[in-house]
XYZ file of N, CA and C in Angstrom:
747
model
N 11.459 -36.989 -19.508
C 10.307 -36.169 -18.264
C 9.668 -35.155 -18.463
N 8.712 -34.837 -17.073
C 8.582 -33.187 -17.052
C 9.823 -32.243 -17.508
N 10.576 -32.606 -16.348
C 10.984 -31.001 -17.028
C 11.947 -31.427 -18.413
N 12.439 -32.026 -18.934
C 12.718 -32.157 -20.070
C 11.360 -31.858 -21.436
N 10.275 -32.342 -20.939
C 9.163 -31.603 -21.799
C 9.091 -30.315 -22.263
N 9.179 -29.624 -20.390
C 8.855 -27.983 -20.426
C 9.953 -27.407 -21.321
N 11.449 -27.818 -21.277
C 12.490 -27.855 -21.592
C 12.133 -27.351 -23.143
N 12.137 -29.077 -23.418
C 11.529 -28.842 -25.254
C 10.675 -27.520 -25.304
N 8.814 -27.649 -24.653
C 7.981 -26.844 -24.895
C 8.644 -25.223 -25.233
N 9.944 -24.521 -24.441
C 10.502 -23.204 -24.091
C 11.002 -23.485 -26.225
N 11.936 -24.454 -26.590
C 13.025 -24.713 -27.604
C 12.153 -24.266 -28.842
N 10.846 -24.922 -28.669
C 9.948 -24.960 -29.652
C 9.361 -23.452 -30.083
N 8.910 -22.833 -28.606
C 8.529 -21.426 -28.702
C 9.227 -20.842 -29.645
N 11.210 -20.387 -29.148
C 12.061 -19.841 -30.068
C 11.763 -20.424 -30.994
N 11.246 -21.551 -31.641
C 12.056 -22.315 -33.174
C 10.896 -21.829 -33.924
N 9.320 -21.531 -32.760
C 8.750 -20.639 -33.649
C 8.618 -19.345 -33.805
N 9.440 -18.428 -33.583
C 9.501 -16.843 -33.726
C 10.942 -16.817 -34.620
N 11.213 -17.910 -34.615
C 12.814 -17.579 -35.689
C 11.770 -17.605 -37.178
N 10.586 -19.203 -37.245
C 10.135 -19.228 -38.644
C 8.861 -17.808 -38.937
N 8.641 -16.955 -37.447
C 7.608 -16.281 -37.385
C 8.096 -14.877 -38.838
N 9.581 -14.905 -38.225
C 10.642 -13.277 -38.960
C 11.063 -14.030 -39.872
N 10.836 -14.885 -40.696
C 11.088 -15.025 -41.743
C 12.495 -16.197 -42.019
N 13.180 -16.234 -41.228
C 14.093 -17.328 -41.678
C 13.712 -19.339 -41.106
N 14.645 -19.317 -41.195
C 14.501 -20.991 -41.096
C 15.263 -22.007 -40.019
N 14.489 -22.141 -39.485
C 15.151 -22.770 -38.170
C 15.526 -24.026 -37.861
N 15.717 -24.416 -39.538
C 16.111 -25.729 -39.735
C 17.659 -25.090 -40.197
N 18.006 -24.573 -40.441
C 19.290 -24.496 -41.560
C 20.522 -24.350 -39.569
N 21.691 -24.759 -40.463
C 22.839 -24.878 -40.247
C 23.085 -24.234 -39.016
N 22.993 -22.866 -39.124
C 23.551 -21.942 -37.951
C 22.617 -21.543 -36.763
N 21.203 -21.965 -36.782
C 20.437 -21.939 -36.479
C 19.925 -23.433 -35.625
N 20.275 -24.419 -35.816
C 19.594 -25.514 -35.087
C 19.730 -25.210 -33.567
N 21.232 -24.913 -33.244
C 21.036 -25.084 -31.712
C 20.772 -23.928 -31.117
N 20.120 -22.636 -31.761
C 19.777 -21.131 -31.616
C 18.747 -21.393 -30.671
N 17.575 -21.847 -30.221
C 16.889 -22.166 -29.505
C 17.181 -22.546 -28.099
N 17.823 -23.425 -28.519
C 18.279 -24.098 -26.744
C 19.146 -22.559 -25.954
N 20.612 -22.535 -27.191
C 21.247 -20.342 -26.182
C 20.091 -19.989 -26.424
N 19.465 -19.730 -26.669
C 18.158 -18.662 -26.306
C 17.513 -18.894 -24.740
N 17.031 -20.174 -24.973
C 16.578 -20.511 -23.219
C 17.803 -20.463 -22.242
N 19.086 -20.963 -22.485
C 20.020 -20.722 -21.521
C 20.075 -19.061 -21.444
N 20.338 -18.344 -22.597
C 20.296 -16.826 -22.323
C 19.007 -16.332 -21.243
N 18.019 -16.763 -21.164
C 16.627 -15.793 -21.157
C 16.775 -16.237 -19.465
N 17.655 -17.755 -18.787
C 17.333 -18.095 -17.546
C 18.522 -17.657 -17.104
N 19.295 -16.568 -18.078
C 20.283 -16.368 -17.197
C 19.699 -13.882 -17.180
N 18.759 -14.445 -18.265
C 18.753 -12.887 -18.034
C 17.327 -12.516 -16.869
N 16.756 -13.666 -16.663
C 15.543 -13.008 -15.683
C 15.726 -14.280 -14.563
N 17.065 -14.972 -14.289
C 17.186 -14.922 -12.673
C 16.824 -14.788 -11.668
N 16.391 -13.248 -12.136
C 16.490 -12.507 -10.511
C 14.779 -12.924 -9.968
N 13.950 -13.689 -10.422
C 12.648 -14.212 -10.296
C 12.253 -15.486 -9.216
N 13.579 -16.040 -9.096
C 14.462 -17.187 -8.176
C 15.420 -16.602 -7.038
N 15.272 -15.230 -7.033
C 16.175 -15.552 -5.702
C 15.409 -13.681 -5.108
N 15.943 -13.361 -3.646
C 15.511 -12.919 -2.546
C 16.054 -11.840 -2.380
N 16.605 -10.985 -2.697
C 17.637 -10.009 -2.509
C 17.481 -9.663 -0.571
N 16.286 -10.340 0.068
C 16.245 -9.962 1.218
C 17.298 -10.644 2.055
N 17.958 -11.917 1.643
C 18.747 -12.838 1.634
C 19.702 -12.415 2.081
N 20.332 -11.129 1.078
C 21.378 -11.260 0.768
C 22.026 -9.980 1.631
N 20.614 -9.507 2.147
C 20.747 -7.942 3.253
C 20.683 -8.535 4.338
N 20.248 -9.979 4.743
C 20.593 -10.198 6.911
C 22.050 -10.348 6.978
N 23.260 -10.270 6.615
C 24.315 -9.983 7.622
C 24.714 -8.813 7.160
N 24.730 -8.425 8.577
C 25.314 -6.855 8.914
C 26.224 -7.088 9.669
N 26.964 -6.143 10.106
C 27.772 -5.644 11.237
C 27.602 -4.100 11.545
N 27.763 -4.757 13.010
C 27.807 -3.584 14.141
C 28.448 -2.680 14.789
N 29.743 -3.259 14.355
C 31.257 -3.015 14.758
C 31.986 -2.130 13.992
N 31.423 -0.422 14.076
C 31.451 0.650 12.751
C 31.912 1.386 13.719
N 32.360 1.585 14.866
C 32.817 2.745 15.163
C 31.416 4.309 15.031
N 30.216 3.610 15.726
C 29.449 4.748 15.149
C 28.850 5.085 14.079
N 29.585 4.957 13.202
C 29.601 5.899 11.948
C 28.179 5.831 11.147
N 27.559 6.914 11.322
C 26.387 6.863 10.797
C 26.103 8.181 9.975
N 27.014 8.112 8.799
C 27.073 8.820 8.099
C 26.507 8.356 6.806
N 26.413 8.560 5.470
C 26.067 7.980 4.063
C 26.923 7.068 3.772
N 26.581 6.496 2.866
C 27.495 5.374 2.297
C 26.960 5.071 1.331
N 28.179 5.580 0.375
C 27.514 5.938 -1.259
C 28.609 5.214 -1.942
N 27.816 4.517 -3.104
C 28.096 3.025 -3.869
C 27.702 3.600 -5.004
N 28.990 3.758 -6.439
C 28.459 4.415 -7.207
C 28.949 3.592 -8.405
N 28.356 3.579 -9.708
C 28.366 3.503 -10.641
C 28.424 1.859 -11.354
N 26.938 1.159 -10.782
C 26.953 -0.296 -10.073
C 26.681 -0.279 -11.778
N 26.848 -1.320 -12.476
C 26.744 -1.568 -13.557
C 24.962 -2.386 -13.492
N 24.167 -1.923 -14.930
C 23.073 -2.559 -14.470
C 22.096 -2.692 -15.638
N 22.196 -3.741 -16.341
C 21.773 -4.927 -16.975
C 20.066 -5.483 -17.031
N 19.308 -4.474 -17.305
C 17.732 -5.278 -17.761
C 16.903 -5.550 -18.776
N 15.777 -5.148 -18.735
C 15.124 -5.761 -19.804
C 13.228 -5.115 -19.380
N 13.337 -4.397 -20.388
C 11.807 -3.482 -20.701
C 11.019 -4.070 -20.550
N 10.115 -3.884 -20.092
C 8.571 -5.292 -19.736
C 7.740 -5.010 -21.070
N 7.942 -3.596 -21.337
C 6.815 -3.558 -22.785
C 7.146 -4.211 -23.586
N 8.599 -4.248 -24.436
C 8.809 -5.046 -25.631
C 10.222 -6.095 -24.872
N 10.813 -6.039 -23.919
C 11.659 -7.004 -23.640
C 12.662 -6.648 -24.486
N 13.005 -5.037 -24.465
C 14.506 -5.005 -25.006
C 15.046 -4.422 -23.678
N 16.573 -4.886 -24.166
C 17.538 -4.117 -22.944
C 17.716 -3.135 -22.523
N 17.956 -2.486 -21.139
C 18.473 -1.448 -20.391
C 19.502 -1.592 -19.952
N 20.055 -0.845 -19.913
C 21.445 -0.922 -19.720
C 22.282 0.930 -19.171
N 22.877 0.867 -18.516
C 22.985 2.064 -17.363
C 24.053 1.926 -15.743
N 23.723 2.281 -14.888
C 23.874 2.646 -13.573
C 23.224 2.646 -12.878
N 23.872 2.684 -11.458
C 23.309 2.341 -10.645
C 24.036 3.244 -9.789
N 23.435 4.075 -8.859
C 24.185 5.308 -7.851
C 23.254 4.545 -6.653
N 23.262 4.134 -5.738
C 22.689 3.337 -3.895
C 23.615 4.095 -3.040
N 22.794 4.852 -2.151
C 23.728 5.745 -0.758
C 22.112 5.135 0.227
N 23.272 4.904 1.569
C 22.372 5.091 2.161
C 22.883 5.487 4.158
N 21.998 5.688 4.990
C 22.641 6.274 6.199
C 22.362 5.178 7.032
N 23.431 4.738 7.586
C 22.915 3.532 8.108
C 22.921 3.854 10.308
N 21.805 2.547 10.112
C 21.299 3.363 11.620
C 21.882 1.581 12.444
N 23.061 2.014 13.111
C 23.626 0.969 13.677
C 24.427 0.000 13.778
N 24.404 -0.443 12.499
C 25.139 -1.303 11.455
C 25.147 -0.952 9.507
N 25.637 -1.973 9.395
C 26.526 -1.405 7.733
C 26.154 -3.429 7.302
N 26.065 -2.602 5.816
C 25.918 -4.065 5.182
C 27.387 -4.455 3.697
N 27.214 -5.422 4.130
C 28.748 -5.385 3.043
C 28.339 -4.641 1.993
N 29.573 -4.078 0.814
C 29.304 -3.311 -0.146
C 29.043 -4.218 -1.464
N 29.596 -5.163 -1.745
C 28.893 -6.145 -2.321
C 27.346 -6.542 -2.421
N 26.531 -6.467 -1.214
C 25.095 -6.785 -1.000
C 24.379 -5.662 -2.333
N 25.057 -4.311 -1.942
C 24.263 -3.449 -2.452
C 24.429 -3.856 -3.928
N 25.283 -4.430 -3.947
C 25.224 -4.471 -5.850
C 24.475 -5.646 -6.065
N 24.261 -6.634 -5.559
C 23.599 -7.787 -5.268
C 22.408 -7.165 -5.206
N 21.420 -6.640 -5.006
C 20.160 -6.236 -4.450
C 20.116 -5.471 -6.237
N 20.615 -4.741 -6.218
C 20.521 -4.049 -7.816
C 20.231 -5.222 -8.736
N 21.371 -6.065 -8.413
C 21.559 -7.389 -10.087
C 20.050 -7.459 -9.813
N 19.754 -8.376 -8.485
C 18.793 -9.383 -8.404
C 17.377 -8.548 -9.095
N 17.461 -7.446 -8.987
C 15.700 -6.835 -9.669
C 16.114 -6.701 -10.572
N 17.784 -6.084 -11.280
C 17.344 -5.851 -12.646
C 17.507 -6.947 -13.700
N 17.405 -8.187 -13.386
C 17.289 -9.642 -13.804
C 16.004 -9.752 -13.490
N 14.970 -8.728 -14.200
C 13.768 -9.291 -14.133
C 13.147 -8.222 -14.984
N 11.617 -8.129 -15.967
C 10.874 -7.770 -16.470
C 11.349 -6.715 -15.999
N 11.285 -5.210 -16.286
C 11.290 -4.029 -15.736
C 10.798 -2.947 -15.777
N 10.461 -1.702 -15.586
C 10.419 -0.323 -15.553
C 12.009 0.151 -14.946
N 12.053 1.053 -15.386
C 13.023 2.000 -14.690
C 12.550 2.714 -13.120
N 11.572 2.727 -13.389
C 10.596 3.286 -11.722
C 10.417 2.788 -11.184
N 10.060 1.639 -11.765
C 9.712 0.089 -10.176
C 10.936 0.147 -9.843
N 12.102 -0.279 -10.588
C 13.442 -1.131 -10.627
C 13.711 -0.070 -9.622
N 14.022 0.996 -9.369
C 14.180 2.204 -8.812
C 13.954 1.931 -7.166
N 12.259 2.421 -7.384
C 11.743 2.074 -6.170
C 11.690 0.596 -5.136
N 12.008 -0.471 -5.775
C 12.118 -1.618 -5.333
C 13.089 -1.931 -4.725
N 14.720 -1.173 -5.022
C 15.736 -1.040 -4.784
C 15.721 -0.520 -3.588
N 15.592 0.965 -3.399
C 15.164 1.641 -2.479
C 14.541 1.209 -0.967
N 13.512 0.486 -1.308
C 12.586 0.105 -0.761
C 13.314 -0.801 0.428
N 13.548 -2.311 -0.774
C 14.352 -3.617 -0.050
C 15.441 -2.769 0.434
N 16.674 -2.069 0.659
C 17.501 -1.672 1.554
C 16.887 -1.102 2.411
N 16.230 -0.257 2.188
C 15.467 0.604 3.213
C 14.433 0.365 4.925
N 13.891 -1.291 4.421
C 13.465 -1.933 5.212
C 13.742 -3.143 6.230
N 15.121 -3.312 4.754
C 15.788 -4.969 5.294
C 17.082 -4.182 6.094
N 17.968 -3.301 6.111
C 18.488 -2.184 7.080
C 18.452 -1.246 8.504
N 16.790 -1.315 8.026
C 16.326 -0.440 9.249
C 17.324 0.780 8.924
N 17.754 1.469 8.028
C 18.617 2.554 7.549
C 17.618 3.537 7.741
N 18.473 4.775 7.890
C 17.867 5.979 8.403
C 17.629 7.007 7.202
N 18.054 6.477 6.556
C 17.556 6.634 4.779
C 18.084 6.040 3.965
N 17.736 5.984 2.491
C 18.178 5.174 1.345
C 17.806 6.296 0.428
N 18.937 6.551 -0.985
C 18.693 7.149 -1.741
C 19.385 6.540 -3.153
N 18.155 6.440 -4.282
C 19.251 5.144 -5.417
C 18.689 6.496 -6.638
N 20.095 6.205 -7.535
C 19.460 6.504 -8.957
C 19.850 6.092 -9.934
N 19.154 5.689 -11.062
C 20.127 4.988 -12.018
C 19.635 6.018 -13.265
N 20.696 5.606 -14.070
C 21.174 6.588 -15.537
C 21.141 5.206 -16.563
N 19.748 5.218 -16.947
C 19.979 3.960 -18.233
C 19.641 4.296 -19.791
N 19.987 3.937 -20.694
C 19.619 3.544 -22.082
C 18.248 2.561 -21.993
N 17.285 2.820 -22.781
C 15.961 2.258 -22.925
C 15.930 2.098 -24.194
N 16.743 0.249 -25.112
C 16.891 0.059 -26.060
C 15.444 -0.429 -26.909
N 14.602 0.072 -26.793
C 13.422 0.155 -26.722
C 13.248 1.419 -27.459
N 13.847 2.115 -27.070
C 13.112 3.687 -27.490
C 14.543 4.131 -28.763
N 16.107 3.723 -28.408
C 17.164 3.680 -28.973
C 17.083 2.860 -30.006
N 16.522 1.794 -30.323
C 16.364 0.979 -31.312
C 15.875 0.835 -32.176
N 14.560 1.309 -31.687
C 13.340 1.104 -32.336
C 12.749 1.825 -32.237
N 11.676 2.034 -32.868
C 9.704 2.992 -31.946
C 10.807 4.783 -32.788
N 10.829 5.635 -31.699
C 11.299 6.926 -31.866
C 12.975 6.956 -32.026
N 13.597 6.051 -31.813
C 15.543 5.299 -32.346
C 16.088 7.021 -32.085
N 16.143 7.200 -30.667
C 17.160 8.027 -30.162
C 18.336 7.598 -29.322
N 19.077 7.616 -30.051
C 19.640 6.546 -29.442
C 20.818 6.938 -28.638
N 21.060 8.211 -28.994
C 21.739 8.770 -27.176
C 20.900 9.263 -26.141
N 20.027 9.382 -26.138
C 18.864 9.889 -24.956
C 19.214 8.481 -24.013
N 19.236 8.918 -22.528
C 18.882 8.095 -21.655
C 17.843 8.694 -21.009
N 17.648 7.755 -19.639
C 16.967 7.871 -18.686
C 17.191 8.333 -17.201
N 17.235 8.698 -16.114
C 17.192 9.207 -14.786
C 16.108 8.702 -14.200
N 15.943 7.967 -12.814
C 15.389 8.836 -11.675
C 15.713 8.294 -10.673
N 14.988 8.897 -9.966
C 15.480 9.244 -8.564
C 14.385 8.816 -7.754
N 14.839 8.381 -6.467
C 14.233 8.011 -5.339
C 14.971 8.474 -3.915
N 14.011 9.058 -3.134
C 15.076 9.206 -1.710
C 14.005 8.716 -0.776
N 14.613 7.705 0.041
C 13.570 7.470 1.626
C 14.224 8.231 2.699
N 12.968 7.996 4.036
C 14.098 8.725 5.302
C 12.463 7.861 6.014
N 12.819 7.770 6.941
C 11.930 7.585 8.142
C 11.557 8.584 8.717
N 10.208 8.133 8.622
C 9.148 9.239 8.879
C 9.504 10.187 9.597
N 9.998 10.099 10.933
C 10.191 10.633 12.204
C 11.709 11.640 11.604
N 12.273 10.984 10.983
C 13.734 11.229 10.522
C 12.871 13.334 9.639
N 11.521 12.795 8.546
C 10.992 14.041 7.859
C 10.616 14.830 8.822
N 10.148 14.584 9.640
C 9.153 15.484 10.563
C 10.055 16.354 11.486
N 11.370 15.989 12.052
C 11.995 16.648 12.640
C 12.476 17.338 11.227
N 13.234 17.514 10.405
C 13.631 18.097 9.815
C 12.683 19.597 9.478
N 10.981 18.829 8.721
C 10.227 19.362 8.857
C 10.156 20.927 9.408
N 9.818 20.232 10.817
C 10.143 21.132 12.060
C 11.284 22.194 12.478
N 11.586 22.357 11.549
C 13.319 23.704 11.909
C 12.813 24.536 11.405
N 11.844 24.776 11.068
C 11.651 26.545 11.256
C 10.907 27.008 12.092
N 10.028 25.831 12.446
C 9.117 26.778 13.583
C 10.009 26.626 14.892
N 10.915 25.690 14.665
C 11.317 25.149 16.147
C 11.995 26.485 16.940
N 12.254 27.349 16.386
C 13.252 28.542 17.390
C 12.125 29.577 17.786
N 10.726 29.535 16.967
C 9.481 30.282 17.484
C 9.252 29.848 18.430
N 9.141 28.910 18.510
C 8.537 28.037 20.115
C 9.305 28.162 21.204
N 10.572 27.711 20.701
C 11.440 27.913 21.773
C 11.997 29.044 22.164
N 11.649 30.171 21.647
C 12.661 31.608 21.569
C 12.141 31.931 22.914
N 10.474 31.647 23.196
C 10.315 32.608 24.508
C 10.210 31.808 25.902
N 11.211 30.671 25.510
C 11.416 30.242 27.176
C 13.007 30.788 27.240
N 13.522 31.478 25.554
C 15.090 31.818 26.871
C 15.180 33.058 26.745
N 15.823 33.312 28.083
C 16.356 34.602 28.294
C 16.511 35.280 27.315
N 16.405 37.226 27.186
C 17.064 37.529 26.091
C 18.270 37.612 26.615
N 19.259 37.375 27.755
C 20.560 37.423 28.217
C 21.447 36.202 27.539
N 20.455 35.490 26.862
C 21.595 34.386 26.207
C 21.441 34.166 24.830
N 22.539 33.574 24.488
C 22.749 33.426 22.981
C 21.726 32.995 22.394
N 21.417 32.949 21.275
C 20.415 32.364 20.303
C 19.827 30.747 20.568
N 18.962 29.559 20.671
C 18.764 28.484 20.535
C 19.222 28.344 19.051
N 20.224 26.717 19.364
C 20.667 26.722 17.687
C 19.955 25.293 17.923
N 19.229 25.367 17.149
C 17.822 24.351 16.480
C 18.532 23.214 15.385
N 19.480 23.793 14.389
C 20.486 22.709 13.796
C 20.718 21.726 14.585
N 21.765 22.428 15.956
C 21.776 21.383 16.992
C 21.254 20.439 17.634
N 19.976 20.828 18.409
C 19.053 19.773 18.530
C 18.163 18.927 17.288
N 17.977 19.486 16.418
C 17.961 18.630 15.676
C 18.758 17.419 14.814
N 20.209 17.895 14.918
C 21.482 16.751 14.794
C 20.830 15.554 15.698
N 20.766 16.315 17.011
C 20.897 15.134 18.276
C 19.515 13.584 18.096
N 18.934 14.940 17.304
C 17.680 14.120 17.265
C 17.117 13.084 16.629
N 18.325 13.128 15.396
C 17.721 12.742 14.375
C 19.127 11.353 14.297
N 19.915 11.539 15.240
C 21.070 10.533 16.415
C 20.111 10.295 17.373
N 19.325 9.924 17.794
C 18.705 8.971 18.499
C 18.671 7.876 17.830
N 18.659 6.365 19.247
C 18.473 5.534 18.357
C 17.260 4.952 17.978
N 16.270 5.409 18.574
C 14.699 4.513 17.814
C 13.697 6.104 17.820
N 12.734 5.533 16.670
C 11.746 6.475 16.417
C 11.247 7.000 17.853
N 10.778 8.471 17.803
C 10.303 9.223 18.887
C 8.624 9.280 18.732
N 7.804 9.114 20.501
C 6.192 9.109 19.970
C 6.387 11.032 19.882
N 5.304 11.100 18.980
C 5.042 12.319 18.703
C 3.886 12.845 19.615
N 4.023 13.936 19.643
C 1.923 14.792 19.745
C 2.245 15.175 21.054
N 1.508 16.287 21.180
C 1.175 16.614 22.583
C -0.291 17.660 22.935
N -0.467 17.631 23.132
C -2.294 18.191 23.448
C -1.670 19.768 23.306
N -1.075 20.233 23.332
C -0.429 21.479 23.951
C -0.248 22.470 22.527
N 0.734 21.668 21.766
C 0.986 22.320 20.267
C 1.097 20.748 19.422
N -0.585 21.010 18.990
C -0.442 19.782 18.199
C -0.101 19.763 17.096
N -0.045 21.228 16.612
C 0.390 21.743 15.101
C 1.898 21.809 14.353
N 1.989 21.165 16.451
C 3.940 20.911 15.811
C 4.097 20.508 16.532
N 4.250 18.846 16.441
C 4.825 17.476 17.533
C 5.650 17.446 17.903
N 6.725 17.209 16.417
C 8.261 17.668 16.397
C 8.619 18.428 18.059
N 8.302 19.848 17.568
C 8.609 20.963 18.814
C 8.060 20.271 20.238
N 6.882 19.990 19.962
C 6.667 18.979 21.556
C 7.678 17.686 21.954
N 8.393 17.226 21.213
C 8.928 15.923 21.227
C 10.089 16.464 21.892
N 10.650 17.620 21.570
C 12.079 18.320 21.498
C 11.576 18.629 22.846
N 10.699 19.754 23.678
C 10.430 19.771 25.055
C 10.510 18.703 25.404
N 10.282 17.962 25.154
C 9.908 16.549 26.331
C 10.908 15.659 26.529
N 12.381 16.038 25.390
C 13.517 15.822 25.508
C 14.544 16.033 25.782
N 14.678 17.993 26.171
C 15.417 18.461 26.415
C 15.383 19.244 28.172
N 16.376 19.528 28.875
C 16.491 20.447 29.304
C 16.859 21.732 29.194
N 16.848 22.768 30.863
C 17.379 23.964 30.303
C 18.756 24.141 31.033
N 20.002 24.218 30.251
C 20.749 24.516 32.364
C 21.049 26.024 32.434
N 21.687 26.451 33.228
C 21.905 27.087 33.344
C 22.272 28.245 32.736
N 23.480 27.617 31.866
C 23.836 28.707 30.408
C 22.524 29.120 29.610
N 21.665 28.590 29.914
C 20.567 29.122 29.188
C 20.548 28.552 27.535
N 20.837 27.591 27.424
C 21.055 26.628 26.738
C 20.394 25.410 26.640
N 19.810 24.350 25.524
C 19.108 23.327 25.828
C 19.818 22.478 25.115
N 19.756 20.877 25.565
C 20.481 20.031 25.243
C 19.227 18.965 25.683
N 19.619 17.584 24.702
C 19.253 16.439 24.340
C 18.911 15.878 25.928
N 17.923 15.297 27.096
C 17.714 14.629 28.380
C 17.391 13.523 27.773
N 18.484 12.483 28.804
C 17.766 10.812 28.700
C 16.240 10.968 29.287
């Protein structure tokens, strides 16, 4: 059948490599090696036939409004360098800030596993894990760190066997970034609106309240185009008799 022909072609390819390195593929100890290597490669690169988004579909909303960081550390990682097909071995640390829902912890590890079971560069692997979790969970933020040894430079080439490579990526919703970036200017904009007799505006409290809002906020105001987040705060805040500001609905 067609499948058998393809399978035999794969085995013949590895048999050719065995001959090329100077070995006898017909030697007793090597007779079954091409078949074993084909099976091993199917396992090494099974991620091409798996979809990480499907793993992240099932979520849970009954979490008592938990909205702080969830961190999963020391996820074992085994991949292969796309340049030399040499192993990449290390650990991944994954963190995300839920947005009204969380995902099963095993699914974070599964996402790492799926992307690592492909030919990779560490930088791209880090990006793929973070972006997929961010998109699938609609998270407020995601951070991924990978610390791994690349055998393409520990077992060959420069042979620095103790070296490891660390890659990091943090993602946030764009409106979260805007709110945080506006902290230094919010006080200056709101200060003139507050009587000298009352306590200073607590910008951090307003910022945290904004970050806790359920959906992105529409920015922009002709009067304060330079500080769109501050204008957004002014629209969502009202002045109380005490002279402080709170979010209004």
